[in-house]
XYZ file of C-alpha atoms in Angstrom:
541
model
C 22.388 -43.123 -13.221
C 22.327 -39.463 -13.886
C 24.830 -37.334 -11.319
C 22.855 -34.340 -9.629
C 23.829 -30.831 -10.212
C 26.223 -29.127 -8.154
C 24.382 -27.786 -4.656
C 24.274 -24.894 -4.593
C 1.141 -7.210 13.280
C 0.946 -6.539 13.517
C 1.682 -10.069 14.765
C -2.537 -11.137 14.830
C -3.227 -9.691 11.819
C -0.578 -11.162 10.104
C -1.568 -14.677 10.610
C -5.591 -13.898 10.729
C -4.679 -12.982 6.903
C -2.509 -16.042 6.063
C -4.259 -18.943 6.241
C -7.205 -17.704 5.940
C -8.694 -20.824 4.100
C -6.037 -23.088 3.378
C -7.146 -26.757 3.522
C -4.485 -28.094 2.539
C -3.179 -30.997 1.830
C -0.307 -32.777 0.956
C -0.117 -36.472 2.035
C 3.017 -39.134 2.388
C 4.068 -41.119 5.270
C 6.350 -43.001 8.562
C 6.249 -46.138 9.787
C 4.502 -47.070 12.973
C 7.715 -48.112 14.643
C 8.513 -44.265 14.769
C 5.368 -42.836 15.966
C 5.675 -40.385 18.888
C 3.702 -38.006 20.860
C 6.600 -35.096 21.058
C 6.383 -32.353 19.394
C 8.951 -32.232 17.344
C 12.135 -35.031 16.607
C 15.119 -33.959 15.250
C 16.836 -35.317 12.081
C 20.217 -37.546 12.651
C 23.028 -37.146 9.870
C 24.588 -40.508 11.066
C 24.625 -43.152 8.083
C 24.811 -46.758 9.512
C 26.280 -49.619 7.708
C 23.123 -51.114 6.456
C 22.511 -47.476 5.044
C 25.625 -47.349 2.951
C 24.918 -50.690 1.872
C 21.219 -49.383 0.746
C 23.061 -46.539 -0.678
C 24.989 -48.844 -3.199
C 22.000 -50.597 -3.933
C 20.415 -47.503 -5.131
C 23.227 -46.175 -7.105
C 23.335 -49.437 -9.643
C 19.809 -48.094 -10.629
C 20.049 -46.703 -14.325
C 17.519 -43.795 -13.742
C 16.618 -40.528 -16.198
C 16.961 -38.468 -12.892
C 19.173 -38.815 -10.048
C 19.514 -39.290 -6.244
C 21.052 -37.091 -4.176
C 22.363 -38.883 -0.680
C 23.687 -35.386 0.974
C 22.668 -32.062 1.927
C 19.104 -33.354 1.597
C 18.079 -31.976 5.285
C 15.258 -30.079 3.326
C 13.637 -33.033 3.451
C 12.974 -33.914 6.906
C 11.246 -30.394 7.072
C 7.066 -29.351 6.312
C 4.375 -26.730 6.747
C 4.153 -27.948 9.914
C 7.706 -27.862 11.014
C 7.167 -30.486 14.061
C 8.406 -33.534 12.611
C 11.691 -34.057 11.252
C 13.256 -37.421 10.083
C 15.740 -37.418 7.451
C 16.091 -39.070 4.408
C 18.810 -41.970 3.353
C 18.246 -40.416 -0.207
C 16.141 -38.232 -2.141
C 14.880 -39.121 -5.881
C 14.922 -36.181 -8.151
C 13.234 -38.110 -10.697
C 12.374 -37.142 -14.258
C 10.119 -39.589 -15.776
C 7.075 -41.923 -14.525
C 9.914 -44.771 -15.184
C 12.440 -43.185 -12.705
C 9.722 -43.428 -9.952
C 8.531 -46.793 -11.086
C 12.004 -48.894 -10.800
C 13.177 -46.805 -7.539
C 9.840 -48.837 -5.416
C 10.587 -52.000 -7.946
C 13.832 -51.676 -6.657
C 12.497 -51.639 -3.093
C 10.067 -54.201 -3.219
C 12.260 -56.861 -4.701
C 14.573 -55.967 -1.872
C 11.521 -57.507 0.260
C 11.860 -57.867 4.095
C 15.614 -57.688 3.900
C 15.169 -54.102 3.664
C 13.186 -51.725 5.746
C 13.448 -49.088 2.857
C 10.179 -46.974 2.340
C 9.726 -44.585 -0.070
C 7.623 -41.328 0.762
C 6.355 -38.984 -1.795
C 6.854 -34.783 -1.126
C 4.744 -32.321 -3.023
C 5.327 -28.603 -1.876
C 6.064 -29.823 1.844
C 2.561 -28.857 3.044
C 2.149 -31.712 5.091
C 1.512 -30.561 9.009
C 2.904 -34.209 10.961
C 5.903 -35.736 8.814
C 3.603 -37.545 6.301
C 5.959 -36.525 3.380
C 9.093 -37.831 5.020
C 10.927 -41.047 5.343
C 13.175 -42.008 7.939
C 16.460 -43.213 6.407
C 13.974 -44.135 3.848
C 13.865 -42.554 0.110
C 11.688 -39.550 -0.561
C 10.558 -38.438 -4.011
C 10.785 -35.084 -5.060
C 8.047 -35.090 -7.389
C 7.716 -31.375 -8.477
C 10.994 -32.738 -10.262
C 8.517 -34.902 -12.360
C 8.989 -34.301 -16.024
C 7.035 -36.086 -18.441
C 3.889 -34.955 -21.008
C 2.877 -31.443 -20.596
C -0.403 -30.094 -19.698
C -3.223 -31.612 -22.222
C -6.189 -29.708 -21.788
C -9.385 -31.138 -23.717
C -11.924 -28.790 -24.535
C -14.783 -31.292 -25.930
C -18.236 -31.570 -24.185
C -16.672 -33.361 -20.784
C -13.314 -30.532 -20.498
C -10.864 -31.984 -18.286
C -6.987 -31.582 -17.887
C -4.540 -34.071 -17.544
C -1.577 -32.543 -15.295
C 1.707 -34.555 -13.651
C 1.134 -35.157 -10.047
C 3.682 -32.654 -9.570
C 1.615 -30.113 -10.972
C 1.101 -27.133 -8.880
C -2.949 -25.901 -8.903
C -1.667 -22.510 -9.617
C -0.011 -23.107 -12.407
C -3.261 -25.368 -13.356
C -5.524 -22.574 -13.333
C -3.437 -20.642 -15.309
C -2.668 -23.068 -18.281
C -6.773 -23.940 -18.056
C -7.578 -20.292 -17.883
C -5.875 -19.713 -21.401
C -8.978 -22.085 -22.801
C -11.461 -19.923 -20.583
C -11.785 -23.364 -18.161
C -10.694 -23.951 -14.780
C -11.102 -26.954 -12.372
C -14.345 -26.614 -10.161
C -12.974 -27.774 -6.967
C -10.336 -26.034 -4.936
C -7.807 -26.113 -2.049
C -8.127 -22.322 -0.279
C -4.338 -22.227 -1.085
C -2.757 -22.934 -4.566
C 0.646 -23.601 -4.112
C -0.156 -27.629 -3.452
C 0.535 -30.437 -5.404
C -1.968 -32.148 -7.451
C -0.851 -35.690 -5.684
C -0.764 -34.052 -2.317
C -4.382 -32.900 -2.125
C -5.913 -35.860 -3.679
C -4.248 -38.390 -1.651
C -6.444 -35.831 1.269
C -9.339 -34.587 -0.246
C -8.846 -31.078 -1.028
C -11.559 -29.237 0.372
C -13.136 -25.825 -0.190
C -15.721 -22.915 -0.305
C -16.907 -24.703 -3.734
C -17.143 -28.573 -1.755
C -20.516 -27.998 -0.952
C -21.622 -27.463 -4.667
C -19.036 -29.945 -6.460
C -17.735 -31.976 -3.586
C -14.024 -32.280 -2.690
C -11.277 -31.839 -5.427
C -11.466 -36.206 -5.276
C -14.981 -35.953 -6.513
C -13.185 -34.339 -9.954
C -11.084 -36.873 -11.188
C -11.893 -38.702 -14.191
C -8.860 -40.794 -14.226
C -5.555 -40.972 -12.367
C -2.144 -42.840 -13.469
C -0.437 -44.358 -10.249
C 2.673 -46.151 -9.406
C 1.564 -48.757 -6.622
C 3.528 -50.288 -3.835
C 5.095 -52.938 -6.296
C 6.556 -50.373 -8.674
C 3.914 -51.020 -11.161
C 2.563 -48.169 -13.441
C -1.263 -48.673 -13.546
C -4.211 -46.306 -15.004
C -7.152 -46.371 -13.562
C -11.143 -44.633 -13.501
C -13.999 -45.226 -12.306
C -14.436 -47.894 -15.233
C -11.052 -49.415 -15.104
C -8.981 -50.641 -12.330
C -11.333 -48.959 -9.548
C -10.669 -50.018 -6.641
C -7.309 -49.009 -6.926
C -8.909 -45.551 -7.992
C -11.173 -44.908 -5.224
C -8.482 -46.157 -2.850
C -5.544 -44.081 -4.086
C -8.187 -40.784 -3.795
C -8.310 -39.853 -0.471
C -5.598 -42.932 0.630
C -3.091 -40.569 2.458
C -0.652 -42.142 -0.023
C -1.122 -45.895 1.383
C -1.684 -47.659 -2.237
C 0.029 -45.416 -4.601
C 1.891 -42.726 -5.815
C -0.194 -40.327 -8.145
C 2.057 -39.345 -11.354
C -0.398 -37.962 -13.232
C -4.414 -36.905 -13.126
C -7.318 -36.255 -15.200
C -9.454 -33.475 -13.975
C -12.931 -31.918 -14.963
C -12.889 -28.551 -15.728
C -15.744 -26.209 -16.351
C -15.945 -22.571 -17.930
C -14.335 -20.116 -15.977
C -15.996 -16.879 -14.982
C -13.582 -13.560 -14.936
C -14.966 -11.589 -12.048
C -16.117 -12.855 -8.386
C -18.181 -10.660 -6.243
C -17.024 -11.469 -2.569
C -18.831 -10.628 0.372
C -17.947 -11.039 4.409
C -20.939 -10.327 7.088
C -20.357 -11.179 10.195
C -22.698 -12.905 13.025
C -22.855 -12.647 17.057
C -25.288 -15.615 17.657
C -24.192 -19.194 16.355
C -27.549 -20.615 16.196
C -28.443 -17.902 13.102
C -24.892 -18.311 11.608
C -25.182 -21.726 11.272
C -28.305 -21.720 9.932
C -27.633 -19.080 7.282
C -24.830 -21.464 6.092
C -27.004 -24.625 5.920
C -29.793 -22.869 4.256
C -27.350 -21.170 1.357
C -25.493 -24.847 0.771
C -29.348 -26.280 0.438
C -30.327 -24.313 -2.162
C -30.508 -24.707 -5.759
C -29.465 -21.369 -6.617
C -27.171 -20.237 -4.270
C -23.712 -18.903 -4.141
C -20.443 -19.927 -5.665
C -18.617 -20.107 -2.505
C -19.457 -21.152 1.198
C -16.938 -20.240 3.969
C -17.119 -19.275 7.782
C -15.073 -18.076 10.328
C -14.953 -17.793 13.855
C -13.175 -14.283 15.119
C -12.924 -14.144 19.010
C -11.714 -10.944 21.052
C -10.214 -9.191 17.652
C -9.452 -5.422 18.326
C -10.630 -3.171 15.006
C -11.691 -6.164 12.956
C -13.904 -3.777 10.328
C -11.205 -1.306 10.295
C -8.396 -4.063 8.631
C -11.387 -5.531 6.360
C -11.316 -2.214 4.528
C -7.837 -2.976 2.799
C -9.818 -5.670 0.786
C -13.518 -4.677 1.213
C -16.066 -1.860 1.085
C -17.969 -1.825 3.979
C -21.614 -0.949 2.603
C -22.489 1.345 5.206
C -19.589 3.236 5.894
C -21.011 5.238 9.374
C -22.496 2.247 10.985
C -19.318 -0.010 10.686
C -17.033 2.067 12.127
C -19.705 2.166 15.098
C -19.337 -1.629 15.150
C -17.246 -2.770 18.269
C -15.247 -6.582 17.899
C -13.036 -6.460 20.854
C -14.556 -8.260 23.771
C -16.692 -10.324 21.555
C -16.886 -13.998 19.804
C -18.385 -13.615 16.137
C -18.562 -15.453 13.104
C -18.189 -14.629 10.145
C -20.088 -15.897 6.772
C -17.763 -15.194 3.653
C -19.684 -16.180 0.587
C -18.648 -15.182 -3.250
C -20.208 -15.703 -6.684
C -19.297 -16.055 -9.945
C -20.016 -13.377 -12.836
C -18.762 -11.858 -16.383
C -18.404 -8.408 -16.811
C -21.748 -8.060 -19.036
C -23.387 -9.795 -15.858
C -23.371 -7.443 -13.265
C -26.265 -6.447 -13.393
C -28.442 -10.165 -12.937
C -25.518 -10.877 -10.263
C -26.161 -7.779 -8.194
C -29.891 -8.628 -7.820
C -29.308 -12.201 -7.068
C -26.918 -11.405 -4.741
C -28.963 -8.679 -3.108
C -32.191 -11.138 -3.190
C -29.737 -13.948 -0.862
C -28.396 -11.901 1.406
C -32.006 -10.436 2.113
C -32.882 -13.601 3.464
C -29.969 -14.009 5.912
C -29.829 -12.744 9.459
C -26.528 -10.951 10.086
C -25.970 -7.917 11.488
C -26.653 -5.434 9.123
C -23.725 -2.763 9.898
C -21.393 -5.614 9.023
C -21.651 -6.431 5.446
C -18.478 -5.876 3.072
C -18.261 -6.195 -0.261
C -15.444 -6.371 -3.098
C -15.221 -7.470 -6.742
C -11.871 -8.994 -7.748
C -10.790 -11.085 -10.780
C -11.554 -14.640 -10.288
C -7.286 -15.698 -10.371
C -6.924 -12.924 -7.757
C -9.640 -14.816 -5.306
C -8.504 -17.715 -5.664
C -5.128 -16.881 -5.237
C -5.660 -14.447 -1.911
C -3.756 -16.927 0.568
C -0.556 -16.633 -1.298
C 0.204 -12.975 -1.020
C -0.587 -13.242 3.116
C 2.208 -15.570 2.213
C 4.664 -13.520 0.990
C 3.739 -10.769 3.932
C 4.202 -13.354 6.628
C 7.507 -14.771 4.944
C 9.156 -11.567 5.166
C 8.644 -11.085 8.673
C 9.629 -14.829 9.506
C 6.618 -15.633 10.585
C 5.856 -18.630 7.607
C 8.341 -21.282 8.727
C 7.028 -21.687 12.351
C 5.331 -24.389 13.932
C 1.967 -25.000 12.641
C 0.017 -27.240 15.100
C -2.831 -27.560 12.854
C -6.577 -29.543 13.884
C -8.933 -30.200 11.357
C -11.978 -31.798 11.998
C -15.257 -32.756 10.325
C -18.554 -32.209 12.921
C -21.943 -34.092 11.939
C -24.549 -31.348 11.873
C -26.595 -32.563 14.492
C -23.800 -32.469 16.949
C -22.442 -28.466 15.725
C -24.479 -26.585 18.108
C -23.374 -28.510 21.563
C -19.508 -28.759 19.612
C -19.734 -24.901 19.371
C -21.408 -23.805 22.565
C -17.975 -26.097 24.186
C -15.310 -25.244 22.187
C -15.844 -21.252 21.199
C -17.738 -21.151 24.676
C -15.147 -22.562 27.277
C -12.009 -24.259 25.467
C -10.863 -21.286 23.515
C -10.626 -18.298 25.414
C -9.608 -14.838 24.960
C -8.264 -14.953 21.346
C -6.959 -17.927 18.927
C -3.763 -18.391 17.476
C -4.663 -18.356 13.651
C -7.731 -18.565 11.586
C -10.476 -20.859 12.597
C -12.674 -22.210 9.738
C -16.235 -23.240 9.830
C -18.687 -23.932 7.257
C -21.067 -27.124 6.000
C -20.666 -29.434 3.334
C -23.451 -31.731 1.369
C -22.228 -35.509 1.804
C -24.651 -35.959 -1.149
C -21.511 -34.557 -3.216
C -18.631 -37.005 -2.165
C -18.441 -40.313 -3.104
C -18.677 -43.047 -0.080
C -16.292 -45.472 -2.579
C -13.438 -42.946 -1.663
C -10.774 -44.033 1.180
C -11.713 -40.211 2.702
C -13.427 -41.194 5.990
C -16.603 -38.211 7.086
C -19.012 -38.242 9.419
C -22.465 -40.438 8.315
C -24.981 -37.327 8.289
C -25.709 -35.865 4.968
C -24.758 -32.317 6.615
C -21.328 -31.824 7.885
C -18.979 -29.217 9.316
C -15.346 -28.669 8.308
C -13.790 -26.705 11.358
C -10.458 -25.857 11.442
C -8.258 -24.427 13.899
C -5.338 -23.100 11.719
C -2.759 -22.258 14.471
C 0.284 -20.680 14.238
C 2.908 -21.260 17.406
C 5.630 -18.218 18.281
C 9.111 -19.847 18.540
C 10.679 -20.411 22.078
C 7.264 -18.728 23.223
C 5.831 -20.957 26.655
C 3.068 -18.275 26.866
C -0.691 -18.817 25.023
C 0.671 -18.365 21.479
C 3.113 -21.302 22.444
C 3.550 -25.116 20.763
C 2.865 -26.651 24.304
C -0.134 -24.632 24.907
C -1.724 -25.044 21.649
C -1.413 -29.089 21.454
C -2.706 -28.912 25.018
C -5.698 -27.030 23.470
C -5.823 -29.020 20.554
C -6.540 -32.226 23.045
C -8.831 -30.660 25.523
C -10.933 -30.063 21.844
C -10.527 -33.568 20.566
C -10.933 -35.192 24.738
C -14.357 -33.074 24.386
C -15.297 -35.021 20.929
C -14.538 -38.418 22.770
C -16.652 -37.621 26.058
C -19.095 -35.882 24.464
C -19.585 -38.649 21.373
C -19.722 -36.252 18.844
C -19.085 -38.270 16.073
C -16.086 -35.982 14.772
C -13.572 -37.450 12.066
C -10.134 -35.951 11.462
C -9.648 -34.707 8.287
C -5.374 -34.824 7.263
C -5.885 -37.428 10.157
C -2.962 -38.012 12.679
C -2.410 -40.830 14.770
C 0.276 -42.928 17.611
C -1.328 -46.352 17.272
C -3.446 -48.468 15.227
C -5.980 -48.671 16.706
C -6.728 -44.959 16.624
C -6.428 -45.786 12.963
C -8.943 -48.413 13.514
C -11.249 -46.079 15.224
C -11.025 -43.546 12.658
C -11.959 -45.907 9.265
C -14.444 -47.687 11.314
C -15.855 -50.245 9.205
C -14.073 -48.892 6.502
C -10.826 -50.507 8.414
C -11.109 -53.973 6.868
C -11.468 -52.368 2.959
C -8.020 -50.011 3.671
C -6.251 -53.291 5.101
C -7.392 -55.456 1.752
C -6.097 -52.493 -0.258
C -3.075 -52.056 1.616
C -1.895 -55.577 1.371
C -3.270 -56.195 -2.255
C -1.484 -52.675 -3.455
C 1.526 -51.960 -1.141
C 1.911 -55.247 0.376
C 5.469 -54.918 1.834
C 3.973 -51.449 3.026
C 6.628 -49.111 1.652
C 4.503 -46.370 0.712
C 3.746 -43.683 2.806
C 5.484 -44.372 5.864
C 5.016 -40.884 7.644
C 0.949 -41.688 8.380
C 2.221 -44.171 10.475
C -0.679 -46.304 10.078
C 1.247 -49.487 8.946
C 4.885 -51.329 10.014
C 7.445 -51.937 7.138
C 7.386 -55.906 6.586
């Protein structure tokens, strides 16, 4: 075994601009013996017996990486900063093999063991799922093995580690003018992470979730074995693994479509003061055949000057009659939309853009505009990022609820919610826009609601430290349950998306009939059920 180095507001507008579409993602696991409804549990640094004895176990592996067994508090830590078990070890691994013989390892240990092994992208998960309670979590942006192949033939795809970052996908792509067609709203996310979620978008509604973009994935299942698989070979591991929240597999390494990449992107915020109309406007641009690039929406309640801090980024279009325009006192919503062009388009992508936004209904003093290169769009989360990490404001609680609303049920979810539930302002962004189930594939394990029209809304909250105020951890989970006790009395239909559960049989409740498949999977790929233990949808045996 290798030996490891030596260790060496403007408060609202500050988070308005951070998350401002990140759908994130990440996805590994903790068993169901440790789920809890507090807020946050704090990591122990006490090593049992039976952990040292695990310990030596581990260290008679002959691995191309290494383990490290101390200091390795950065692992019981996330995006969400609520949850925090630590580690026995973590597995700085180097090769597909390393990864493959650590769960071998485990699984021949069987039910003398209650080992699990948890895999941890960029820490973006928002409840634990990446961590492993005196279990073994993989590092696996330490993942070395064949470097970005990108294919430029009729079908262009990409194959990148599970490690991968999408940023630094869309810049290796972008050097063969291609990028992926499906994206997270923030970059800095694993490849693994988001497609054991989904990885949802402004682009979904055109090319489905970042899951519907996979040509082929290489996974290391429950029993340590390293297994390819497609839609053609070995799929129901496939469709399992995509949208699995980790359950069957580990993703080490992914083939994704790519497309030609445009250079410019014309991006455009109006904003709305009547739902009905917003809505509406939304449904009708993700129905048509010739529509934008991108789909977003926001929802903006009681936000002082709101124009005024779009101008850093936009151009209002008329200049007079927006700084007339009063937000404070006010919910709104906002439609941002953006399309695609090359330079020597301009010209065709002015008029079509003109011709769809004469057909929409927003209030007319409120339309922005800005052109930006297309890495610079898709990129515009990370530098609210850097702003909100200097002030200290990035590692804070995150009490994040994401939720996906069948369209018949948006209007009475709406009127409820931005209507009574959340008053006076919100805490963080809150994301709205539709979706075309036509575009994701039912064989996935992602669970949505059954209409072919549904809503992603997202309340993206950020909580102030020691605060017991509004802007508060207490208050916003309180919030967060009088929104999902609503969906329950109201039989909305709603489906978690990055799901979070206590029992199993809110588990149940959320696959539906899907339960039964998961289960099969879960025993046929992960049968001890090591994987994953953070989702804390299934005991250790």
């Amino acid at each position: 075994m290798g030996s490891p180095p030596s260790a060496s507001l403007k408060q609202n507008n500050l988070l308005f601009l951070v998350f401002i579409t990140i759908l994130f993602f990440c996805s590994m696991p903790d068993t169901a013996n440790l789920c809890s409804n507090q807020s946050s549990v704090n990591p122990s640094t006490v090593i049992p017996y039976k952990s040292s004895t695990n310990i030596s176990s581990l260290e008679t592996l002959q691995l191309d990486g290494y383990f490290r067994f101390d200091h390795i508090d950065y692992a019981a830590k996330d995006f969400g900063n609520r949850y925090h078990f630590l580690p026995l070890a973590v597995l700085h691994p180097k090769s597909v093999s390393d990864i493959s013989s650590t769960v071998k390892h485990v699984f021949n240990m069987g039910s003398t063991s209650q080992l699990t092994v948890a895999a941890r992208g960029h820490s973006h998960s928002l409840q634990g799922q990446a961590q492993a309670h005196q279990g073994i979590v993989i590092n696996m942006e330490s993942l070395q093995g064949p470097e970005m192949q990108i294919h430029t033939g009729e079908l262009p795809y990409v194959d990148a580690s599970g490690g991968d970052l999408w940023i630094n996908i869309l810049h290796e792509t972008l050097k063969q003018g291609l990028a992926p067609k499906s994206w997270t709203d923030y970059l800095h996310l694993t490849v693994g992470g988001t497609l054991s979620n989904a990885g949802i978008s402004g682009q979904a509604f055109k090319h489905g979730p970042q899951i519907n973009n996979i040509y082929q994935l290489e996974v290391v299942t429950g029993k340590g074995e390293v297994v390819t698989c497609s839609e053609k070979q070995n799929a129901e591991l496939f469709y399992g693994v995509l949208g699995g929240l980790g359950q069957f597999g580990i993703i080490t390494r992914a083939r994704i479509s790519l497309e030609p990449a445009p250079k410019m992107v014309k991006w455009i915020r109006v904003l709305y003061d009547e739902f009905s109309k917003f809505s509406n406007d939304q449904e009708r641009l993700i129905s048509s055949k010739d529509s934008f690039d991108y789909i977003e929406g926001l929802v903006i309640i009681n936000r002082t000057g709101l124009l005024n801090n779009w101008r850093s980024s936009f151009n209002p279009k008329d200049p007079l009659q927006a700084s007339r325009f009063v937000s404070e006192g006010k919910t709104l919503y906002c439609l941002e939309i953006a399309m695609y062009f090359s330079p020597d388009e301009s010209d065709i992508m002015n008029q079509k853009t003109e011709s769809l936004l004469s057909e929409l209904n927003y209030i007319s003093s409120t339309l922005f505009l800005s052109e930006v290169s297309y890495v610079e769009f898709l990129d515009r989360v990370h530098l609210s990022e850097i702003k909100l990490r200097s002030k200290g404001l990035w590692e804070i609680p995150h009490p994040w609820l994401n939720l996906l609303i069948p369209r018949t049920k948006i209007i009475e979810f709406a009127q409820e919610v931005f209507g009574n539930i959340l008053t006076g302002n919100s805490n963080g962004p809150i994301l709205i826009y539709p979706v075309n189930k036509s575009k994701w594939n039912n064989r996935t394990s992602l669970i949505t609601p059954e209409e072919e029209i549904f809503y992603q809304v997202a309340f993206l909250s950020s909580a102030m430290p020691s605060s017991t105020g509004r802007d508060g951890l207490f208050h916003i989970l309180a919030q967060n349950q009088r929104i999902l006790d609503f969906c329950s009395k109201a039989s909305i239909g709603a489906k978690q998306y990055l799901p979070h559960y206590s029992t199993q049989e809110e588990w149940e409740t959320h696959f539906g009939p899907q339960w039964e498949v998961f289960v099969r999977r879960k025993s046929t790929y992960d049968p001890m059920a090591i994987l994953a233990p953070g989702q804390r949808i299934f005991r250790r045996k």
